mmCIF file of C-alpha atoms in Angstrom:
data_model
loop_
_atom_site.group_PDB
_atom_site.id
_atom_site.type_symbol
_atom_site.label_atom_id
_atom_site.label_comp_id
_atom_site.label_asym_id
_atom_site.label_seq_id
_atom_site.Cartn_x
_atom_site.Cartn_y
_atom_site.Cartn_z
ATOM 1 C CA MET A 1 -36.595 -39.693 26.820
ATOM 2 C CA ALA A 2 -37.428 -36.011 26.336
ATOM 3 C CA ALA A 3 -33.914 -35.071 27.441
ATOM 4 C CA ALA A 4 -32.436 -37.515 24.939
ATOM 5 C CA SER A 5 -34.597 -36.091 22.153
ATOM 6 C CA THR A 6 -33.502 -32.575 23.017
ATOM 7 C CA HIS A 7 -29.877 -33.695 22.954
ATOM 8 C CA LEU A 8 -30.302 -35.285 19.511
ATOM 9 C CA VAL A 9 -31.936 -32.140 18.138
ATOM 10 C CA ALA A 10 -29.062 -30.014 19.465
ATOM 11 C CA VAL A 11 -26.477 -32.286 17.837
ATOM 12 C CA ALA A 12 -28.410 -32.176 14.563
ATOM 13 C CA VAL A 13 -28.438 -28.364 14.598
ATOM 14 C CA VAL A 14 -24.675 -28.265 15.148
ATOM 15 C CA LEU A 15 -24.074 -30.721 12.304
ATOM 16 C CA VAL A 16 -26.268 -28.728 9.934
ATOM 17 C CA ALA A 17 -24.342 -25.580 10.838
ATOM 18 C CA LEU A 18 -21.022 -27.275 10.201
ATOM 19 C CA VAL A 19 -22.089 -28.791 6.893
ATOM 20 C CA GLY A 20 -23.591 -25.474 5.836
ATOM 21 C CA GLY A 21 -20.278 -23.710 6.325
ATOM 22 C CA ALA A 22 -21.424 -21.645 9.318
ATOM 23 C CA TRP A 23 -18.786 -19.478 11.005
ATOM 24 C CA CYS A 24 -17.856 -21.111 14.334
ATOM 25 C CA GLY A 25 -15.197 -18.625 15.471
ATOM 26 C CA PRO A 26 -15.535 -15.178 17.078
ATOM 27 C CA PRO A 27 -18.187 -12.860 15.590
ATOM 28 C CA LYS A 28 -17.213 -11.544 12.168
ATOM 29 C CA VAL A 29 -16.208 -7.869 12.108
ATOM 30 C CA PRO A 30 -16.682 -5.859 8.878
ATOM 31 C CA PRO A 31 -13.439 -4.412 7.462
ATOM 32 C CA GLY A 32 -12.687 -0.722 7.946
ATOM 33 C CA LYS A 33 -12.216 1.896 5.261
ATOM 34 C CA ASN A 34 -9.214 1.515 2.985
ATOM 35 C CA ILE A 35 -6.070 3.103 4.379
ATOM 36 C CA SER A 36 -4.828 5.746 1.929
ATOM 37 C CA ALA A 37 -1.298 6.968 1.263
ATOM 38 C CA ASP A 38 -2.169 10.243 3.003
ATOM 39 C CA CYS A 39 -0.057 9.973 6.151
ATOM 40 C CA ASP A 40 -1.993 12.218 8.536
ATOM 41 C CA GLY A 41 -0.211 10.975 11.656
ATOM 42 C CA LYS A 42 -3.352 9.642 13.344
ATOM 43 C CA TRP A 43 -3.113 6.380 15.257
ATOM 44 C CA LEU A 44 -5.882 3.833 14.624
ATOM 45 C CA GLU A 45 -6.894 0.774 16.611
ATOM 46 C CA ALA A 46 -6.318 -2.756 15.314
ATOM 47 C CA LYS A 47 -5.858 -6.351 16.369
ATOM 48 C CA ALA A 48 -2.495 -8.088 16.103
ATOM 49 C CA THR A 49 -1.703 -11.783 15.760
ATOM 50 C CA TRP A 50 1.400 -13.581 14.570
ATOM 51 C CA TYR A 51 2.272 -16.672 12.548
ATOM 52 C CA GLY A 52 5.207 -18.783 11.452
ATOM 53 C CA LYS A 53 8.303 -19.282 13.563
ATOM 54 C CA PRO A 54 8.635 -17.146 16.719
ATOM 55 C CA THR A 55 11.672 -15.307 15.360
ATOM 56 C CA GLY A 56 10.945 -15.900 11.685
ATOM 57 C CA ALA A 57 9.690 -13.891 8.721
ATOM 58 C CA GLY A 58 6.230 -15.499 8.621
ATOM 59 C CA PRO A 59 5.892 -17.803 5.594
ATOM 60 C CA ASP A 60 7.886 -21.041 5.668
ATOM 61 C CA ASP A 61 9.261 -20.270 2.188
ATOM 62 C CA ASN A 62 9.901 -16.582 3.011
ATOM 63 C CA GLY A 63 7.500 -15.679 0.199
ATOM 64 C CA SER A 64 4.225 -13.785 0.276
ATOM 65 C CA ALA A 65 0.883 -12.967 -1.362
ATOM 66 C CA CYS A 66 2.585 -9.845 -2.712
ATOM 67 C CA GLY A 67 4.968 -11.980 -4.741
ATOM 68 C CA TYR A 68 8.030 -10.990 -2.728
ATOM 69 C CA LYS A 69 10.647 -13.582 -1.900
ATOM 70 C CA ASP A 70 13.306 -13.531 0.809
ATOM 71 C CA VAL A 71 11.265 -11.315 3.143
ATOM 72 C CA ASN A 72 13.634 -12.552 5.840
ATOM 73 C CA LYS A 73 16.451 -10.531 4.258
ATOM 74 C CA ALA A 74 17.164 -6.802 3.893
ATOM 75 C CA PRO A 75 15.424 -4.472 3.526
ATOM 76 C CA PHE A 76 12.365 -6.233 5.032
ATOM 77 C CA ASN A 77 14.432 -8.093 7.647
ATOM 78 C CA SER A 78 11.534 -10.326 8.796
ATOM 79 C CA MET A 79 9.427 -7.267 9.702
ATOM 80 C CA GLY A 80 6.583 -8.269 7.401
ATOM 81 C CA ALA A 81 2.856 -8.058 8.027
ATOM 82 C CA CYS A 82 -0.244 -9.609 6.488
ATOM 83 C CA GLY A 83 -2.788 -6.820 6.236
ATOM 84 C CA ASN A 84 -6.519 -7.425 6.046
ATOM 85 C CA SER A 85 -8.464 -6.097 3.050
ATOM 86 C CA PRO A 86 -8.395 -2.318 3.792
ATOM 87 C CA ILE A 87 -4.630 -2.530 4.290
ATOM 88 C CA PHE A 88 -3.702 -5.083 1.605
ATOM 89 C CA LYS A 89 -6.117 -3.480 -0.908
ATOM 90 C CA ASP A 90 -6.131 -6.416 -3.348
ATOM 91 C CA GLY A 91 -2.351 -6.142 -3.579
ATOM 92 C CA LEU A 92 -2.155 -2.383 -4.152
ATOM 93 C CA GLY A 93 -1.104 -2.015 -0.516
ATOM 94 C CA CYS A 94 1.930 -4.235 -1.021
ATOM 95 C CA GLY A 95 5.143 -2.549 0.069
ATOM 96 C CA SER A 96 3.450 0.129 2.173
ATOM 97 C CA CYS A 97 4.877 0.886 5.595
ATOM 98 C CA TYR A 98 3.217 1.191 8.992
ATOM 99 C CA GLU A 99 4.293 2.126 12.471
ATOM 100 C CA ILE A 100 2.766 -0.245 15.011
ATOM 101 C CA LYS A 101 2.831 -0.366 18.796
ATOM 102 C CA CYS A 102 0.987 -1.837 21.779
ATOM 103 C CA ASP A 103 0.572 -0.716 25.393
ATOM 104 C CA LYS A 104 -0.962 -3.878 26.852
ATOM 105 C CA PRO A 105 -0.359 -6.510 28.058
ATOM 106 C CA ALA A 106 2.467 -5.506 30.377
ATOM 107 C CA GLU A 107 5.108 -6.922 28.020
ATOM 108 C CA CYS A 108 4.350 -4.192 25.433
ATOM 109 C CA SER A 109 6.928 -1.408 25.174
ATOM 110 C CA SER A 110 4.566 1.259 23.731
ATOM 111 C CA GLU A 111 7.430 2.149 21.383
ATOM 112 C CA PRO A 112 6.564 2.155 17.648
ATOM 113 C CA VAL A 113 8.310 -0.138 15.178
ATOM 114 C CA ILE A 114 7.975 -0.195 11.389
ATOM 115 C CA VAL A 115 6.524 -3.124 9.456
ATOM 116 C CA TYR A 116 6.068 -3.692 5.723
ATOM 117 C CA ILE A 117 2.933 -5.040 4.082
ATOM 118 C CA THR A 118 4.142 -8.209 2.414
ATOM 119 C CA ASP A 119 1.117 -10.497 2.618
ATOM 120 C CA MET A 120 -2.670 -10.797 3.012
ATOM 121 C CA ASN A 121 -4.838 -12.180 5.808
ATOM 122 C CA TYR A 122 -8.529 -13.069 5.680
ATOM 123 C CA GLU A 123 -9.476 -13.394 9.354
ATOM 124 C CA PRO A 124 -12.510 -11.152 10.074
ATOM 125 C CA ILE A 125 -11.607 -10.463 13.712
ATOM 126 C CA ALA A 126 -11.340 -6.642 13.523
ATOM 127 C CA ALA A 127 -11.864 -3.696 11.212
ATOM 128 C CA TYR A 128 -8.073 -3.585 10.917
ATOM 129 C CA HIS A 129 -5.950 -6.669 11.543
ATOM 130 C CA PHE A 130 -2.200 -7.206 11.238
ATOM 131 C CA ASP A 131 -1.091 -10.843 11.178
ATOM 132 C CA LEU A 132 2.584 -10.297 11.860
ATOM 133 C CA ALA A 133 5.728 -12.304 11.331
ATOM 134 C CA GLY A 134 6.922 -13.646 14.676
ATOM 135 C CA THR A 135 9.872 -11.249 14.602
ATOM 136 C CA ALA A 136 7.639 -8.235 13.959
ATOM 137 C CA PHE A 137 5.182 -9.182 16.710
ATOM 138 C CA GLY A 138 8.004 -9.600 19.208
ATOM 139 C CA ALA A 139 9.464 -6.219 18.212
ATOM 140 C CA MET A 140 6.539 -4.511 20.021
ATOM 141 C CA ALA A 141 7.710 -5.965 23.339
ATOM 142 C CA LYS A 142 10.029 -4.622 25.979
ATOM 143 C CA LYS A 143 13.552 -5.954 25.610
ATOM 144 C CA GLY A 144 13.685 -9.527 26.847
ATOM 145 C CA GLU A 145 9.892 -9.875 26.923
ATOM 146 C CA GLU A 146 9.392 -10.891 23.276
ATOM 147 C CA GLU A 147 8.485 -14.513 23.944
ATOM 148 C CA LYS A 148 6.040 -13.603 26.701
ATOM 149 C CA LEU A 149 4.279 -11.168 24.386
ATOM 150 C CA ARG A 150 4.000 -13.784 21.639
ATOM 151 C CA LYS A 151 2.280 -16.109 24.125
ATOM 152 C CA ALA A 152 -0.491 -13.501 24.511
ATOM 153 C CA GLY A 153 -1.845 -14.490 21.080
ATOM 154 C CA ILE A 154 -4.344 -11.848 19.926
ATOM 155 C CA ILE A 155 -3.670 -8.354 21.300
ATOM 156 C CA ASP A 156 -4.902 -4.816 20.778
ATOM 157 C CA MET A 157 -2.480 -2.547 18.969
ATOM 158 C CA GLN A 158 -2.279 0.845 17.319
ATOM 159 C CA PHE A 159 -1.024 1.676 13.837
ATOM 160 C CA ARG A 160 -0.514 4.495 11.377
ATOM 161 C CA HIS A 161 0.583 4.684 7.755
ATOM 162 C CA VAL A 162 4.045 6.224 7.333
ATOM 163 C CA LYS A 163 6.377 6.964 4.450
ATOM 164 C CA CYS A 164 8.737 4.123 3.592
ATOM 165 C CA LYS A 165 12.415 4.874 4.012
ATOM 166 C CA TYR A 166 15.204 2.681 2.695
ATOM 167 C CA PRO A 167 18.995 2.999 2.745
ATOM 168 C CA ALA A 168 20.267 5.514 0.182
ATOM 169 C CA ASP A 169 21.639 2.783 -2.079
ATOM 170 C CA THR A 170 18.309 0.903 -2.255
ATOM 171 C CA LYS A 171 16.592 1.575 -5.564
ATOM 172 C CA ILE A 172 13.311 0.314 -7.005
ATOM 173 C CA ALA A 173 13.788 -3.076 -8.633
ATOM 174 C CA PHE A 174 11.759 -4.961 -11.233
ATOM 175 C CA HIS A 175 11.681 -8.743 -11.219
ATOM 176 C CA VAL A 176 10.671 -10.366 -14.518
ATOM 177 C CA GLU A 177 8.620 -13.295 -13.286
ATOM 178 C CA LYS A 178 9.009 -16.971 -14.145
ATOM 179 C CA GLY A 179 7.055 -18.021 -17.212
ATOM 180 C CA CYS A 180 7.495 -14.740 -19.061
ATOM 181 C CA ASN A 181 8.134 -14.854 -22.803
ATOM 182 C CA PRO A 182 8.192 -12.372 -25.710
ATOM 183 C CA ASN A 183 4.364 -12.236 -25.675
ATOM 184 C CA TYR A 184 3.870 -12.163 -21.915
ATOM 185 C CA LEU A 185 5.614 -9.819 -19.498
ATOM 186 C CA ALA A 186 4.960 -9.793 -15.745
ATOM 187 C CA LEU A 187 6.893 -7.413 -13.486
ATOM 188 C CA LEU A 188 7.151 -7.569 -9.709
ATOM 189 C CA VAL A 189 7.860 -4.076 -8.334
ATOM 190 C CA LYS A 190 10.007 -3.992 -5.187
ATOM 191 C CA TYR A 191 11.462 -1.502 -2.715
ATOM 192 C CA ALA A 192 9.502 1.670 -3.525
ATOM 193 C CA ALA A 193 10.079 4.301 -0.839
ATOM 194 C CA GLY A 194 7.636 7.100 -0.029
ATOM 195 C CA ASP A 195 4.059 5.841 -0.336
ATOM 196 C CA GLY A 196 5.434 2.329 -0.774
ATOM 197 C CA ASP A 197 2.469 1.171 -2.825
ATOM 198 C CA ILE A 198 2.351 1.412 -6.619
ATOM 199 C CA VAL A 199 -0.920 1.991 -8.496
ATOM 200 C CA GLY A 200 0.341 2.173 -12.080
ATOM 201 C CA VAL A 201 3.109 0.675 -14.222
ATOM 202 C CA ASP A 202 3.693 1.587 -17.872
ATOM 203 C CA ILE A 203 6.337 0.368 -20.309
ATOM 204 C CA LYS A 204 7.761 1.665 -23.562
ATOM 205 C CA GLU A 205 9.564 -0.661 -25.949
ATOM 206 C CA LYS A 206 12.552 0.244 -28.036
ATOM 207 C CA GLY A 207 11.486 2.560 -30.849
ATOM 208 C CA ALA A 208 7.995 3.184 -29.441
ATOM 209 C CA LYS A 209 6.733 6.755 -29.032
ATOM 210 C CA GLU A 210 4.218 6.159 -26.238
ATOM 211 C CA TYR A 211 3.993 4.209 -23.018
ATOM 212 C CA GLN A 212 1.586 1.274 -22.672
ATOM 213 C CA SER A 213 -0.096 0.462 -19.372
ATOM 214 C CA LEU A 214 0.345 -2.898 -17.699
ATOM 215 C CA LYS A 215 -2.607 -4.536 -15.950
ATOM 216 C CA HIS A 216 -2.496 -5.217 -12.243
ATOM 217 C CA SER A 217 -2.211 -9.002 -11.982
ATOM 218 C CA TRP A 218 -1.939 -9.826 -8.265
ATOM 219 C CA GLY A 219 0.081 -8.668 -5.280
ATOM 220 C CA ALA A 220 2.831 -6.340 -6.483
ATOM 221 C CA ILE A 221 2.855 -7.893 -9.965
ATOM 222 C CA TRP A 222 1.859 -6.083 -13.174
ATOM 223 C CA ARG A 223 1.487 -7.808 -16.552
ATOM 224 C CA MET A 224 0.947 -7.464 -20.283
ATOM 225 C CA ASP A 225 -0.242 -10.043 -22.821
ATOM 226 C CA THR A 226 0.356 -9.093 -26.428
ATOM 227 C CA PRO A 227 0.348 -10.853 -29.825
ATOM 228 C CA LYS A 228 3.328 -8.722 -30.799
ATOM 229 C CA PRO A 229 6.649 -9.728 -29.196
ATOM 230 C CA ILE A 230 7.886 -7.334 -26.528
ATOM 231 C CA LYS A 231 11.371 -6.172 -27.421
ATOM 232 C CA GLY A 232 13.983 -4.615 -25.191
ATOM 233 C CA PRO A 233 15.403 -2.392 -24.049
ATOM 234 C CA ILE A 234 12.256 -1.451 -22.109
ATOM 235 C CA SER A 235 11.677 1.897 -20.404
ATOM 236 C CA ILE A 236 9.433 1.957 -17.317
ATOM 237 C CA ARG A 237 7.175 4.555 -15.726
ATOM 238 C CA ILE A 238 5.611 3.970 -12.314
ATOM 239 C CA THR A 239 2.994 5.891 -10.331
ATOM 240 C CA SER A 240 2.546 5.837 -6.558
ATOM 241 C CA GLU A 241 -0.817 6.046 -4.798
ATOM 242 C CA GLY A 242 -0.027 9.649 -3.890
ATOM 243 C CA GLY A 243 0.221 10.490 -7.602
ATOM 244 C CA LYS A 244 3.999 10.814 -7.911
ATOM 245 C CA THR A 245 5.515 9.477 -11.138
ATOM 246 C CA LEU A 246 9.018 8.267 -11.948
ATOM 247 C CA GLU A 247 10.399 6.973 -15.233
ATOM 248 C CA GLN A 248 13.659 5.631 -16.558
ATOM 249 C CA GLU A 249 14.751 4.605 -20.019
ATOM 250 C CA ASP A 250 16.087 1.147 -20.782
ATOM 251 C CA VAL A 251 15.630 -0.361 -17.291
ATOM 252 C CA ILE A 252 15.145 -3.815 -18.783
ATOM 253 C CA PRO A 253 17.759 -4.628 -21.439
ATOM 254 C CA GLU A 254 17.526 -6.156 -24.861
ATOM 255 C CA GLY A 255 17.481 -9.924 -24.552
ATOM 256 C CA TRP A 256 15.753 -9.799 -21.157
ATOM 257 C CA LYS A 257 15.169 -13.097 -19.381
ATOM 258 C CA PRO A 258 12.447 -14.483 -17.087
ATOM 259 C CA ASP A 259 13.141 -14.977 -13.386
ATOM 260 C CA THR A 260 15.645 -12.112 -13.428
ATOM 261 C CA LEU A 261 15.884 -9.008 -11.235
ATOM 262 C CA TYR A 262 16.645 -5.697 -12.911
ATOM 263 C CA ARG A 263 17.607 -2.782 -10.657
ATOM 264 C CA SER A 264 16.712 0.761 -11.664
ATOM 265 C CA LYS A 265 18.149 4.143 -10.690
ATOM 266 C CA LEU A 266 14.717 5.217 -9.468
ATOM 267 C CA GLN A 267 13.489 5.986 -5.982
ATOM 268 C CA PHE A 268 10.735 8.171 -4.562
#
């Protein structure tokens, strides 16, 4: 009878923990310090996991928490990564580039490959955690050992922040998001080389003397709500985390439309 009572008490404790939202996975690990755009060349330790299809880009719809679409296509080429909070940085880390590598298990090549921060992960399994697209995870393996490495699940890896490099003809692009109208403008910033992450976006309407700052909305998207209609052409100024600034007149034309990509002549 005593044994039965003990058993019932144990079950009750488990149920209370589950109902109370207790964490039942591995011990939670506090996040590390935010990774800055200062590329000092030092390798840091992290955990790596992967998600999606084994040779895919991660998300089923090829989208992301950064707002990017088609991360399976150039220039990302399915080499995307979900960074935890000190890497994703509430979206300000979107577009930044990292070299990653692993030396164990035996399938690891120890050769660095470059991934792009395109998404966010919330798993508190390490101070730094990269949840990689299947393609990106497999890229750390020796040739022909990609599938074996993916079967390892969670592995230790090393990473460092590096400058983003794109083909010479790849320029920064601005996607006017769906739902935009003359009183609401939301811009998704894509393909910034150098630091990769953007910390400021300003616009100047036709005839205006000064730039106006957009608010960071989410991911790589910046927005403005205004009672006065926003008229094109629109000039844009952007600032990278490292403090570099670029600007171009009339990037977005008069009569601009939502859900449209406008390519600039800008690149860091």
